[in-house]
PDB file of C-alpha atoms in Angstrom:
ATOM      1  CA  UNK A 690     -41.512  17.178  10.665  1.00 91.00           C
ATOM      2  CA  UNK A 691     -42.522  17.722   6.706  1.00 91.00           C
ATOM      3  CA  UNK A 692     -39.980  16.138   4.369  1.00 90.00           C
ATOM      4  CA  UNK A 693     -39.470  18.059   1.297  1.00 87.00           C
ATOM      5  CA  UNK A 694     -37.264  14.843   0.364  1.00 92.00           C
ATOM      6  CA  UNK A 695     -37.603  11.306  -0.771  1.00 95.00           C
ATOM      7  CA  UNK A 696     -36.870   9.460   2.004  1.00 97.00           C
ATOM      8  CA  UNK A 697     -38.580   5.917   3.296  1.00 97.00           C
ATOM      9  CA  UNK A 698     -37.760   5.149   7.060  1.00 98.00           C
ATOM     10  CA  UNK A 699     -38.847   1.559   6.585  1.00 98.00           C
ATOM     11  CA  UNK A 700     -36.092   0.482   4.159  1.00 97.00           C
ATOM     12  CA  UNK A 701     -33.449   2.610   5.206  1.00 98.00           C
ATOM     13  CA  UNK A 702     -33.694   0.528   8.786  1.00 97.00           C
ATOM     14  CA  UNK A 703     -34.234  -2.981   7.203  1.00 95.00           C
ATOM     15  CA  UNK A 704     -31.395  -2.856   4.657  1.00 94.00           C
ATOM     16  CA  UNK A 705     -28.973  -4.252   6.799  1.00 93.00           C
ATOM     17  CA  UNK A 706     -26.665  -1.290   7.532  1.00 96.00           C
ATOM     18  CA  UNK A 707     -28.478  -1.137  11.186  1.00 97.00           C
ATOM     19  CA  UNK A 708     -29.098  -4.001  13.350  1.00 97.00           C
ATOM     20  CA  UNK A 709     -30.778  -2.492  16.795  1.00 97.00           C
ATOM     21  CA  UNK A 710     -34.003  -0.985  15.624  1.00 97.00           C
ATOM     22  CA  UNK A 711     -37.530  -2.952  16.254  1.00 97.00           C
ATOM     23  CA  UNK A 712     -40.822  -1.841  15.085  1.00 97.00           C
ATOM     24  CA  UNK A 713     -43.703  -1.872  17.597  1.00 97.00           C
ATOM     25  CA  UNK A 714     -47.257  -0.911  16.613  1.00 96.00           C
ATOM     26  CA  UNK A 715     -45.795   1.426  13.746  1.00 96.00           C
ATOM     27  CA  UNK A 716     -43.325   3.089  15.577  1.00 98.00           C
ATOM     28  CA  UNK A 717     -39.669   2.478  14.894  1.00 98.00           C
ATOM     29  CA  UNK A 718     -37.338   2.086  18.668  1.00 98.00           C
ATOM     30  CA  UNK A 719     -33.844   2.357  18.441  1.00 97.00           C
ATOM     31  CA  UNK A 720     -31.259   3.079  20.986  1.00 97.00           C
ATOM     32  CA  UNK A 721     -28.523   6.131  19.353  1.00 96.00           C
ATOM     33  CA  UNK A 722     -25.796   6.476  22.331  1.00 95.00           C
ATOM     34  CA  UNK A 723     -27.382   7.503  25.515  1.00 93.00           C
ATOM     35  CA  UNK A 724     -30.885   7.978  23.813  1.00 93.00           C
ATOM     36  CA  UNK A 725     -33.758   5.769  22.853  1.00 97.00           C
ATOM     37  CA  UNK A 726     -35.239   7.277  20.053  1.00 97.00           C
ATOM     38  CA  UNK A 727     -39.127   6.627  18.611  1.00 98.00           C
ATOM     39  CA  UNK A 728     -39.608   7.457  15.025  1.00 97.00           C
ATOM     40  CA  UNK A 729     -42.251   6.605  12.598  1.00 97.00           C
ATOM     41  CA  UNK A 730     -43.267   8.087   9.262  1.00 97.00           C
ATOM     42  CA  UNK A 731     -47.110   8.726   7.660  1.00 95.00           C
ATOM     43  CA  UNK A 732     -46.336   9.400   4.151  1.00 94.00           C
ATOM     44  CA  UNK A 733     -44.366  13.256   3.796  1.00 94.00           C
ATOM     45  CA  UNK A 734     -44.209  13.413   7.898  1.00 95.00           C
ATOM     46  CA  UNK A 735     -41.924  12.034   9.974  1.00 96.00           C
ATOM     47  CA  UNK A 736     -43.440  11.785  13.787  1.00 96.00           C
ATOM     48  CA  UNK A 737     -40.981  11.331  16.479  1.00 96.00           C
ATOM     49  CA  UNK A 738     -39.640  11.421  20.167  1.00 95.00           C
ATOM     50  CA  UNK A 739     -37.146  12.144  22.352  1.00 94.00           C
ATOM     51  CA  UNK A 740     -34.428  13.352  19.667  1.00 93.00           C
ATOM     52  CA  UNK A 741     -34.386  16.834  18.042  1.00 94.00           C
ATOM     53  CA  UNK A 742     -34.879  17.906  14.200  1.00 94.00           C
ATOM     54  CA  UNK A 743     -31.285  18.222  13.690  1.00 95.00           C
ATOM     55  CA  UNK A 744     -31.037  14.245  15.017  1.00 95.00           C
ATOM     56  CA  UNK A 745     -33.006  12.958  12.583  1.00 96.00           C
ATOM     57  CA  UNK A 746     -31.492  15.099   9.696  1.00 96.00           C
ATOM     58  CA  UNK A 747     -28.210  13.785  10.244  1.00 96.00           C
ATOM     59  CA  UNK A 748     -28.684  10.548  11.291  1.00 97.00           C
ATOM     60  CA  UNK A 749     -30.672   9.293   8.285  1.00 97.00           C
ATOM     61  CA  UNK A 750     -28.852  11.261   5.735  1.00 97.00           C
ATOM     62  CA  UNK A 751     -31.514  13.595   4.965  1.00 97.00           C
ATOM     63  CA  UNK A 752     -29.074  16.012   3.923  1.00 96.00           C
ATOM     64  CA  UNK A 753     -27.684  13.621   1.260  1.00 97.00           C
ATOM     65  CA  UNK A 754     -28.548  15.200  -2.641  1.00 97.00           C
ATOM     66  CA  UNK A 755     -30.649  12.170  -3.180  1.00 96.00           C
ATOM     67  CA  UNK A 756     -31.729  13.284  -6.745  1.00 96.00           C
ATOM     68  CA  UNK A 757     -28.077  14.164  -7.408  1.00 97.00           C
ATOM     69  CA  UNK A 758     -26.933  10.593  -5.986  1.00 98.00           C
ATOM     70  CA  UNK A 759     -29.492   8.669  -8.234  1.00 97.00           C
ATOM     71  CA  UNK A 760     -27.855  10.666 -11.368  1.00 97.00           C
ATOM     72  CA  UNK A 761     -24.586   9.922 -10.979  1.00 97.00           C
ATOM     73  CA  UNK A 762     -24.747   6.083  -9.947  1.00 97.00           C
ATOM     74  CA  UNK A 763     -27.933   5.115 -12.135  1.00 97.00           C
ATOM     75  CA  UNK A 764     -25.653   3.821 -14.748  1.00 96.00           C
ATOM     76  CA  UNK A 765     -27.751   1.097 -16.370  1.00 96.00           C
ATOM     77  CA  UNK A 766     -31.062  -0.431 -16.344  1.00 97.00           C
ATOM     78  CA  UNK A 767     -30.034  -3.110 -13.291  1.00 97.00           C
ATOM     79  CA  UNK A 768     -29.232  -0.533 -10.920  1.00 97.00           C
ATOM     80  CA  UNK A 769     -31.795   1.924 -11.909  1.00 97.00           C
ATOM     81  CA  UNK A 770     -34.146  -0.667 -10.918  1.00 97.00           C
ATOM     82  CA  UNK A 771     -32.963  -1.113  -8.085  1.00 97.00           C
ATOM     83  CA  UNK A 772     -32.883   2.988  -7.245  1.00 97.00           C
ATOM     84  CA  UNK A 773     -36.903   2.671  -7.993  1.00 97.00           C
ATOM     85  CA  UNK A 774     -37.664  -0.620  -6.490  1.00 97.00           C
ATOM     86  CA  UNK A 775     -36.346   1.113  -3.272  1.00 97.00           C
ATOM     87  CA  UNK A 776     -36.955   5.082  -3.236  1.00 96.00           C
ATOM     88  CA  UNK A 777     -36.022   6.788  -0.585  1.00 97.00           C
ATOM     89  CA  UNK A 778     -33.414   4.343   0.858  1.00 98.00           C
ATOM     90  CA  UNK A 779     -30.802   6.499   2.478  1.00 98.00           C
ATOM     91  CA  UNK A 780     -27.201   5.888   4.246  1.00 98.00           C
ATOM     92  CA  UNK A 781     -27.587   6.255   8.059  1.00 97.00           C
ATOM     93  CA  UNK A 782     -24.632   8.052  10.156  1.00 97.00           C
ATOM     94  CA  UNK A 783     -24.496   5.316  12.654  1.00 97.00           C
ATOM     95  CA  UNK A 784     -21.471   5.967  15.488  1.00 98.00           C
ATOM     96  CA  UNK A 785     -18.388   4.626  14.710  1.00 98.00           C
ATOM     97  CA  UNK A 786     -17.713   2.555  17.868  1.00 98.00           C
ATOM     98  CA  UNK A 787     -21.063   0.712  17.658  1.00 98.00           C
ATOM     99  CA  UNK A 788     -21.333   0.153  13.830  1.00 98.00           C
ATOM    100  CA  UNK A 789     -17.425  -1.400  14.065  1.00 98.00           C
ATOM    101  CA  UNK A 790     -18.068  -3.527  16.798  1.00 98.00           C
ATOM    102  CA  UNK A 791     -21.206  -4.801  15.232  1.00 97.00           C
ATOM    103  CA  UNK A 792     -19.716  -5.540  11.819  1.00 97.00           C
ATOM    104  CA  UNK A 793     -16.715  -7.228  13.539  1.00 97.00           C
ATOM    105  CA  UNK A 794     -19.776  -9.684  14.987  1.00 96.00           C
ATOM    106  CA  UNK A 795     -21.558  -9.770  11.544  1.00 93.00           C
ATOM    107  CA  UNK A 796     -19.110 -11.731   9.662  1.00 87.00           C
ATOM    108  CA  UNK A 797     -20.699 -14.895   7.959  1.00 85.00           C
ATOM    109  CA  UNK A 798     -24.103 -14.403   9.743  1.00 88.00           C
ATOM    110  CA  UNK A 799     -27.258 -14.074   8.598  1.00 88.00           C
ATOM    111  CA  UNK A 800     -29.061 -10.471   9.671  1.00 90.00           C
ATOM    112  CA  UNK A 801     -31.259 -12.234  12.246  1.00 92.00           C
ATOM    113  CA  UNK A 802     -28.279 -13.496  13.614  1.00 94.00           C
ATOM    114  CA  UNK A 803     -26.081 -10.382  14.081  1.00 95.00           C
ATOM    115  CA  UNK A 804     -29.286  -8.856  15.935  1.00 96.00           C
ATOM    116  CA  UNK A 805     -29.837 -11.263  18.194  1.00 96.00           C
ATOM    117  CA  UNK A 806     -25.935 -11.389  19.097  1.00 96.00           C
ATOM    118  CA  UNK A 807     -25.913  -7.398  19.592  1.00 97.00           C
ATOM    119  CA  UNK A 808     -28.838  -7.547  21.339  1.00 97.00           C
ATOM    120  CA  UNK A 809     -27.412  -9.980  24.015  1.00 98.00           C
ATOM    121  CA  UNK A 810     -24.308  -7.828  24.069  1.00 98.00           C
ATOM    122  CA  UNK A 811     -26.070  -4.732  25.049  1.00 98.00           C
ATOM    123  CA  UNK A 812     -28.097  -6.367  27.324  1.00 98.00           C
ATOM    124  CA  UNK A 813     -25.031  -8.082  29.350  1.00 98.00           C
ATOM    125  CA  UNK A 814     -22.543  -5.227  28.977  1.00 98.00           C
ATOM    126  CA  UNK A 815     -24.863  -1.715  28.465  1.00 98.00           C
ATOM    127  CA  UNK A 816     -27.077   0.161  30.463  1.00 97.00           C
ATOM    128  CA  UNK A 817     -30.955  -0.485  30.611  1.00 97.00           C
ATOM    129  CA  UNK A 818     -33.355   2.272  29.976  1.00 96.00           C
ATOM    130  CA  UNK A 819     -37.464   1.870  30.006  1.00 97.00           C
ATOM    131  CA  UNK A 820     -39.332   3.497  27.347  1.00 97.00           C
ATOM    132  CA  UNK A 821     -42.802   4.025  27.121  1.00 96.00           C
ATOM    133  CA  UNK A 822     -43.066   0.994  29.596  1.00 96.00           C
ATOM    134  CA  UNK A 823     -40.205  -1.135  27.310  1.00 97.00           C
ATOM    135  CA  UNK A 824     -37.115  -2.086  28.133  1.00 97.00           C
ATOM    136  CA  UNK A 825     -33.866  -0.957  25.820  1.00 97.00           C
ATOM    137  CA  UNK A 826     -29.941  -0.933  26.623  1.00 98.00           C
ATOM    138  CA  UNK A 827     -27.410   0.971  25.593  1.00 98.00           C
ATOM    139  CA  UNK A 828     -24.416  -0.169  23.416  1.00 98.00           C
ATOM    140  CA  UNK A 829     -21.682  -1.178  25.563  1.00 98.00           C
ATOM    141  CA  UNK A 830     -18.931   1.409  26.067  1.00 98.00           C
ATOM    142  CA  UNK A 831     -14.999   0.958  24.688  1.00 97.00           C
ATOM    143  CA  UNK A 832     -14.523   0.394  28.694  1.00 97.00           C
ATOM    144  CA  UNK A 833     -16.770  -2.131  29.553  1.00 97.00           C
ATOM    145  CA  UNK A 834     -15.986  -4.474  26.435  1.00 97.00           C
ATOM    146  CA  UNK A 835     -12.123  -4.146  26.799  1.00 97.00           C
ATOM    147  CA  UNK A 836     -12.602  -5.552  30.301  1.00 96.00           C
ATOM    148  CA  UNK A 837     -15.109  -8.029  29.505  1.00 97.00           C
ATOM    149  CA  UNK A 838     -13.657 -11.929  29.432  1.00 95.00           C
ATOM    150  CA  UNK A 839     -13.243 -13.837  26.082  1.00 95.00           C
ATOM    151  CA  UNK A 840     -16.219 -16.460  27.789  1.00 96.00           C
ATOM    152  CA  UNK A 841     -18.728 -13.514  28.913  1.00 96.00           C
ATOM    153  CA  UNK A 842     -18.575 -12.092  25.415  1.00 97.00           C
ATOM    154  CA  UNK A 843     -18.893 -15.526  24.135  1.00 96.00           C
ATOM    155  CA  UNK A 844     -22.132 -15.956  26.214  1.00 96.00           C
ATOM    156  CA  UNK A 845     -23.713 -13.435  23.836  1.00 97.00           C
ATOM    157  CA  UNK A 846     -22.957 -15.982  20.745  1.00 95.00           C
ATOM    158  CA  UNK A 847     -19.690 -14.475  19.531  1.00 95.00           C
ATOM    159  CA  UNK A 848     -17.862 -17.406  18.962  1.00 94.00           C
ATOM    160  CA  UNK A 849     -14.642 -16.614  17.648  1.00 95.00           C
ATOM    161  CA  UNK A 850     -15.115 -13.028  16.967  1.00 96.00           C
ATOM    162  CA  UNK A 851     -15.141 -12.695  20.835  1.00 97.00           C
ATOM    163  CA  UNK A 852     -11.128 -12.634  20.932  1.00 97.00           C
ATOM    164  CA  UNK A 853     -11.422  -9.805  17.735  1.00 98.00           C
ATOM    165  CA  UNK A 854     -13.917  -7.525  19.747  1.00 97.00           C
ATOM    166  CA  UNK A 855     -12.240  -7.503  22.983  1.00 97.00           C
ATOM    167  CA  UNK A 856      -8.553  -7.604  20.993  1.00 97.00           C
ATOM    168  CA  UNK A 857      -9.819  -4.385  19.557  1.00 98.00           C
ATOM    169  CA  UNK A 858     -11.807  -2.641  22.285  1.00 98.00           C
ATOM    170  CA  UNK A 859      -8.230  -2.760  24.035  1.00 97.00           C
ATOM    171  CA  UNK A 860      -6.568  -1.113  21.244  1.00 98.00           C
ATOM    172  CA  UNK A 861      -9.017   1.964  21.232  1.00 98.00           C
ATOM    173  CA  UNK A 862      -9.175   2.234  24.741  1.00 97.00           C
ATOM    174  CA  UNK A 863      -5.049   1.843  25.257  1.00 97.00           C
ATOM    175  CA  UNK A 864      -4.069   3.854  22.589  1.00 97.00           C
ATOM    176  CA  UNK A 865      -6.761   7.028  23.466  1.00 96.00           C
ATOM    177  CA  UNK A 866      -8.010   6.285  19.956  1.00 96.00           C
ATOM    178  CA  UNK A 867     -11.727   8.446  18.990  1.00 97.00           C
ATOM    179  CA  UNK A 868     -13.104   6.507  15.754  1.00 98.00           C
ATOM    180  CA  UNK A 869     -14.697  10.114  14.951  1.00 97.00           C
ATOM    181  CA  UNK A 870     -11.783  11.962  13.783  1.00 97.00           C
ATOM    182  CA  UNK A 871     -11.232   8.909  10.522  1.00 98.00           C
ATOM    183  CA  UNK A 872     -13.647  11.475   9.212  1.00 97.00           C
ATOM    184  CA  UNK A 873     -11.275  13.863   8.777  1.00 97.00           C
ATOM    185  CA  UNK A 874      -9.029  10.773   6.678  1.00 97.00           C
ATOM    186  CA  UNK A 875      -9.365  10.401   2.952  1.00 97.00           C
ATOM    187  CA  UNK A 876     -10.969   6.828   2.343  1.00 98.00           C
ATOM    188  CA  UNK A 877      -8.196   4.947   1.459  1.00 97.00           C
ATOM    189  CA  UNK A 878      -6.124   5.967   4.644  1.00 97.00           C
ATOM    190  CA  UNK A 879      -9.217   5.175   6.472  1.00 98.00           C
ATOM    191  CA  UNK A 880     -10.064   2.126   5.297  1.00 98.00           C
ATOM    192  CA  UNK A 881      -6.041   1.311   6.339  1.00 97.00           C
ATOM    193  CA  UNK A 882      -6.256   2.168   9.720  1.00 97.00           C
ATOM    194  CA  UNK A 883      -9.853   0.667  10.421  1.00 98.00           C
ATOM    195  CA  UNK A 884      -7.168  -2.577   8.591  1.00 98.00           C
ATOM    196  CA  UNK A 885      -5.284  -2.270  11.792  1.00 97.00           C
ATOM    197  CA  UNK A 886      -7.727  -3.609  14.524  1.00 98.00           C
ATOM    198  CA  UNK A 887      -8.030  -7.053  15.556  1.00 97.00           C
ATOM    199  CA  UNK A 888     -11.525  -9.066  13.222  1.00 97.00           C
ATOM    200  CA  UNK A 889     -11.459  -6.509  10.547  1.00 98.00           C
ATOM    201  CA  UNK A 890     -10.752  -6.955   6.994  1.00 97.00           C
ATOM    202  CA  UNK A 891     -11.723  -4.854   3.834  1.00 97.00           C
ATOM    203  CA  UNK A 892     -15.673  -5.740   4.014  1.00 97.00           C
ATOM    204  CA  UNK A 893     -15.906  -4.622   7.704  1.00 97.00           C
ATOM    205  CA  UNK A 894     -13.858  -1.696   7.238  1.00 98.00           C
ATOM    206  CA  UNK A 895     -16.196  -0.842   3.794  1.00 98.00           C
ATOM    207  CA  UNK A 896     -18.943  -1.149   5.916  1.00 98.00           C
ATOM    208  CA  UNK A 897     -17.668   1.289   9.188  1.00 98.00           C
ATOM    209  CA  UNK A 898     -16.420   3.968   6.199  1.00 98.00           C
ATOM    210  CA  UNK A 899     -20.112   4.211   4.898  1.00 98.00           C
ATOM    211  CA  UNK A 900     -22.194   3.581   7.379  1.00 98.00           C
ATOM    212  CA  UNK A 901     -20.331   5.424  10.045  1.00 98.00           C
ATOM    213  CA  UNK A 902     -17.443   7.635   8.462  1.00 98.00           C
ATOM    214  CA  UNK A 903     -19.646   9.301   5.644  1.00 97.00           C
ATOM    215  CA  UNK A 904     -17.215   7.958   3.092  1.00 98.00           C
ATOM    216  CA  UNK A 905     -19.721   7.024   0.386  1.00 98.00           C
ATOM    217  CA  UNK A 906     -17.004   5.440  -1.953  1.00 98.00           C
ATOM    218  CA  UNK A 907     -16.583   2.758   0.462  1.00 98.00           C
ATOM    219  CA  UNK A 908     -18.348  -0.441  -1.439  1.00 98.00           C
ATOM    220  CA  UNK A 909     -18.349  -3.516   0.779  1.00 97.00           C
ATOM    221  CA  UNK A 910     -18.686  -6.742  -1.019  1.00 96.00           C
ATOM    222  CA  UNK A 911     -20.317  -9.964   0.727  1.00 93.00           C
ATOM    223  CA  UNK A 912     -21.950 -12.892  -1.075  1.00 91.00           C
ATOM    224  CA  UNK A 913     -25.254 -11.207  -2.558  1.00 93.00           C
ATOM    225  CA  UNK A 914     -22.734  -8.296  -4.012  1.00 95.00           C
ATOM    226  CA  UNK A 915     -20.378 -10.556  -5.201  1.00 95.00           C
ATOM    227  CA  UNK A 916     -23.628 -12.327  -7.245  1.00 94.00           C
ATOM    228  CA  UNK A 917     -24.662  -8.980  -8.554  1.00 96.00           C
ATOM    229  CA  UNK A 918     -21.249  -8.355 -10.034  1.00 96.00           C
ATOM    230  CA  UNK A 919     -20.663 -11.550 -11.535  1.00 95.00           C
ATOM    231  CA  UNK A 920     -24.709 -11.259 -12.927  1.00 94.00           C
ATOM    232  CA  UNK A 921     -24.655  -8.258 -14.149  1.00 95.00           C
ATOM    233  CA  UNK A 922     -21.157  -6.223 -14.532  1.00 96.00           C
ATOM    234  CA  UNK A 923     -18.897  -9.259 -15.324  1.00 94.00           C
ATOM    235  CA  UNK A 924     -17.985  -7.530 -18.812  1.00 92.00           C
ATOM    236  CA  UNK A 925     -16.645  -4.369 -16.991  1.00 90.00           C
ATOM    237  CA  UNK A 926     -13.520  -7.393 -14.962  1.00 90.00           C
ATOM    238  CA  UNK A 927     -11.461  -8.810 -16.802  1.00 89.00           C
ATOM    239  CA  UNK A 928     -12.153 -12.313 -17.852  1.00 91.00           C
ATOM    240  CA  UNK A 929      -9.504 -13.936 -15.743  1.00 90.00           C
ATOM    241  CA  UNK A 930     -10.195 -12.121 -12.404  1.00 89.00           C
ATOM    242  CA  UNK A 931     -13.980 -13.280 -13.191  1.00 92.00           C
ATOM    243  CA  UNK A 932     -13.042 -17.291 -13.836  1.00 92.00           C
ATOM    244  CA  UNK A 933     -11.746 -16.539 -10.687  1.00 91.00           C
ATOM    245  CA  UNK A 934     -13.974 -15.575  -9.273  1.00 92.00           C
ATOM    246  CA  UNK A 935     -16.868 -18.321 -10.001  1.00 92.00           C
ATOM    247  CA  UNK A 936     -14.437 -20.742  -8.839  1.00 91.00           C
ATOM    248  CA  UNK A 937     -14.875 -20.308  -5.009  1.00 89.00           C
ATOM    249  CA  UNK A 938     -17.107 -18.880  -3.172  1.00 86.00           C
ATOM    250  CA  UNK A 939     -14.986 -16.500  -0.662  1.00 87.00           C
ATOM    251  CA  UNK A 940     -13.221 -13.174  -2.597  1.00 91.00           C
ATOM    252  CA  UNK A 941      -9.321 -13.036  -1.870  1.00 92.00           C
ATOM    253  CA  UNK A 942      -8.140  -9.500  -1.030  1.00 94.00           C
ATOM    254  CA  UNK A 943      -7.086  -9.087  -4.606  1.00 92.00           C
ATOM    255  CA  UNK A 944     -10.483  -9.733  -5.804  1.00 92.00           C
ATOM    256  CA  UNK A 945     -11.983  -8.024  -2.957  1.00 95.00           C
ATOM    257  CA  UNK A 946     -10.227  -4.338  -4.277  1.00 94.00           C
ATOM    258  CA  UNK A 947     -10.245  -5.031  -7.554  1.00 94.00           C
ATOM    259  CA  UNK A 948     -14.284  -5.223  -7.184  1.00 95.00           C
ATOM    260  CA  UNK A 949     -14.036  -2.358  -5.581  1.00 96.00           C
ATOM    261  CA  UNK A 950     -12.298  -0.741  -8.094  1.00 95.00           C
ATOM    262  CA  UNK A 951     -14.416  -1.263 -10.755  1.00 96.00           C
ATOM    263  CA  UNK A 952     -17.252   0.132  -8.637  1.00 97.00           C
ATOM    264  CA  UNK A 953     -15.430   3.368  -7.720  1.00 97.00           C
ATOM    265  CA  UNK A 954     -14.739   4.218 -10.924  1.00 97.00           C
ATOM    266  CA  UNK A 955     -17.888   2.961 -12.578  1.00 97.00           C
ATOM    267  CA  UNK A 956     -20.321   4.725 -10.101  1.00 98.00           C
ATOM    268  CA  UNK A 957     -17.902   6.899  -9.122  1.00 97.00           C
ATOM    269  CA  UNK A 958     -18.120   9.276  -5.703  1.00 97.00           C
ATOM    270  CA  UNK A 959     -21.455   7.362  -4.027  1.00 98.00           C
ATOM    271  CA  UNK A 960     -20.688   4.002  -5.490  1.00 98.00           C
ATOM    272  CA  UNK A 961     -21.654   2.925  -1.490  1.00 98.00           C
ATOM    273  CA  UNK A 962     -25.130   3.816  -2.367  1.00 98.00           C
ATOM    274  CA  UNK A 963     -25.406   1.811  -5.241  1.00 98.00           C
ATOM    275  CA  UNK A 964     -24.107  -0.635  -3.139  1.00 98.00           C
ATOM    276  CA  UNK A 965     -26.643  -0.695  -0.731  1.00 97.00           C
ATOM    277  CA  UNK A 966     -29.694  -0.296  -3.486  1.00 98.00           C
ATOM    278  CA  UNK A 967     -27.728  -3.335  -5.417  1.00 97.00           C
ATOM    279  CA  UNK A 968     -27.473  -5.321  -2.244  1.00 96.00           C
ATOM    280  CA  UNK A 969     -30.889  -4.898  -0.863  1.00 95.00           C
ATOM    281  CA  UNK A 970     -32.620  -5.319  -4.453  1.00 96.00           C
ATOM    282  CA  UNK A 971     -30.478  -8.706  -5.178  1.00 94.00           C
ATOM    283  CA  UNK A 972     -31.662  -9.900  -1.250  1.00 90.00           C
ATOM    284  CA  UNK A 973     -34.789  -9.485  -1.455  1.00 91.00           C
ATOM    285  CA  UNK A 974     -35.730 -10.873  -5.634  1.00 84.00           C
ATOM    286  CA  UNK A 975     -35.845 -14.442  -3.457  1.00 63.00           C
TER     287      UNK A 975
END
């Protein structure tokens, strides 16, 4: 496939919105749903396997106005070198169920962390499939996880967030809810129903809305984005929510929206991809 847009497969899968993709002799595996899907990409060509054209357009948000995107958030010389530093990074369209469940188990760990955990989940609770001689697993279903035990899931590393995953596999399962249709929601009434399950407070539910829901306001706020703000766009708060805000090291709810406030209306409509850019570039200066 011959991209006729700026698009780099290698950052958009080590950015941290995806956590279940490994690279093997050049070749990116990944397991999407039912399907393990092989992917690499040799400069304007994309090579890959057992998915379809239309897959890979979606999925990696090759349909996204790119140029268009870069325009309206590259608002100052910090983010614009962050859009450059990274060309081509792009929002995935993960599927809701997995991306929420994953989040949920991402909470104060580090990447290698939350891969390791979701790996072990899919390999106690999913299905196995061998691939070009490897073995991959499928994310577990709603079902299985809702009837899994607080001490299997913990097995996998959860910890705590065991009671959140299974509290909230229940809920979809028992209340016939399908993640897919909080596309149809505006963000804000999103954002308060994703509110409503058990381990999820605004940061996951940022993170489900714009990695999963295509709502590319959503702009999650964890440690390194809380150091970019207070860096770089402290003179766009106002002083007191700042102090504030170097005092401790969490965010309180208050701070948390008021953050994303500011970023909303200062990058306005795909403030989530300045997000991302601002969040990988800040990870990886150190």
């Amino acid at each position: 496939m011959r991209l006729d847009v700026a698009f780099d497969l290698d950052f958009s899968l080590c950015c941290g919105q995806v956590f279940r993709w490994r690279k093997i002799d050049g070749w990116w595996y990944g397991v999407v749903g039912e399907h393990v899907v092989k992917i690499r990409q040799c400069g304007d060509q994309l090579e890959f396997e057992n998915i379809h054209r239309e897959f890979v357009q979606n999925y990696f948000g090759l349909n996204d106005d790119l140029a268009k995107i870069k325009s309206c958030v590259g608002k100052d010389d910090y983010v614009r070198s962050a859009l450059k530093r990274f060309e081509g990074l792009r929002i995935v369209r993960q599927l809701p169920w997995e991306c929420l469940i994953s989040f949920i188990c991402a909470t104060y760990k580090s990447i290698a962390a939350i891969e390791l955990m979701l790996k072990k989940l899919s390999i106690k609770y999913g299905e196995k499939q061998v691939f070009d001689g490897l073995d991959f697993f499928t994310f577990p279903t709603i079902e299985r996880l809702a009837n899994a035990s607080e001490n299997g899931l913990q097995e996998c590393g959860l910890g705590y967030r065991a009671k959140y995953v299974q509290k909230t596999a229940r809920k979809i399962l028992d209340e016939t809810i399908n993640l897919e249709d909080l596309k149809t929601l505006p963000y804000l009434e999103g954002r308060k129903v994703l509110l409503e399950f058990s381990g999820v407070g605004f940061k996951v539910a940022d993170c489900v809305l714009l990695f999963s829901l295509e709502k590319m306001e959503a702009f999650p706020v964890d440690v390194w984005v809380k150091r970019v703000i207070l860096n770089h766009y402290a003179n766009q708060l106002p002083a007191e929510t700042v102090k504030k805000m170097q005092s401790h090291n969490s965010l309180t709810n208050n701070e948390y929206q008021k953050i994303g406030d500011f970023a909303r209306s200062y990058f306005g409509q795909y403030a989530g991809y300045a997000q991302e850019y601002l969040f990988h570039f800040e990870r990886t200066q150190r």
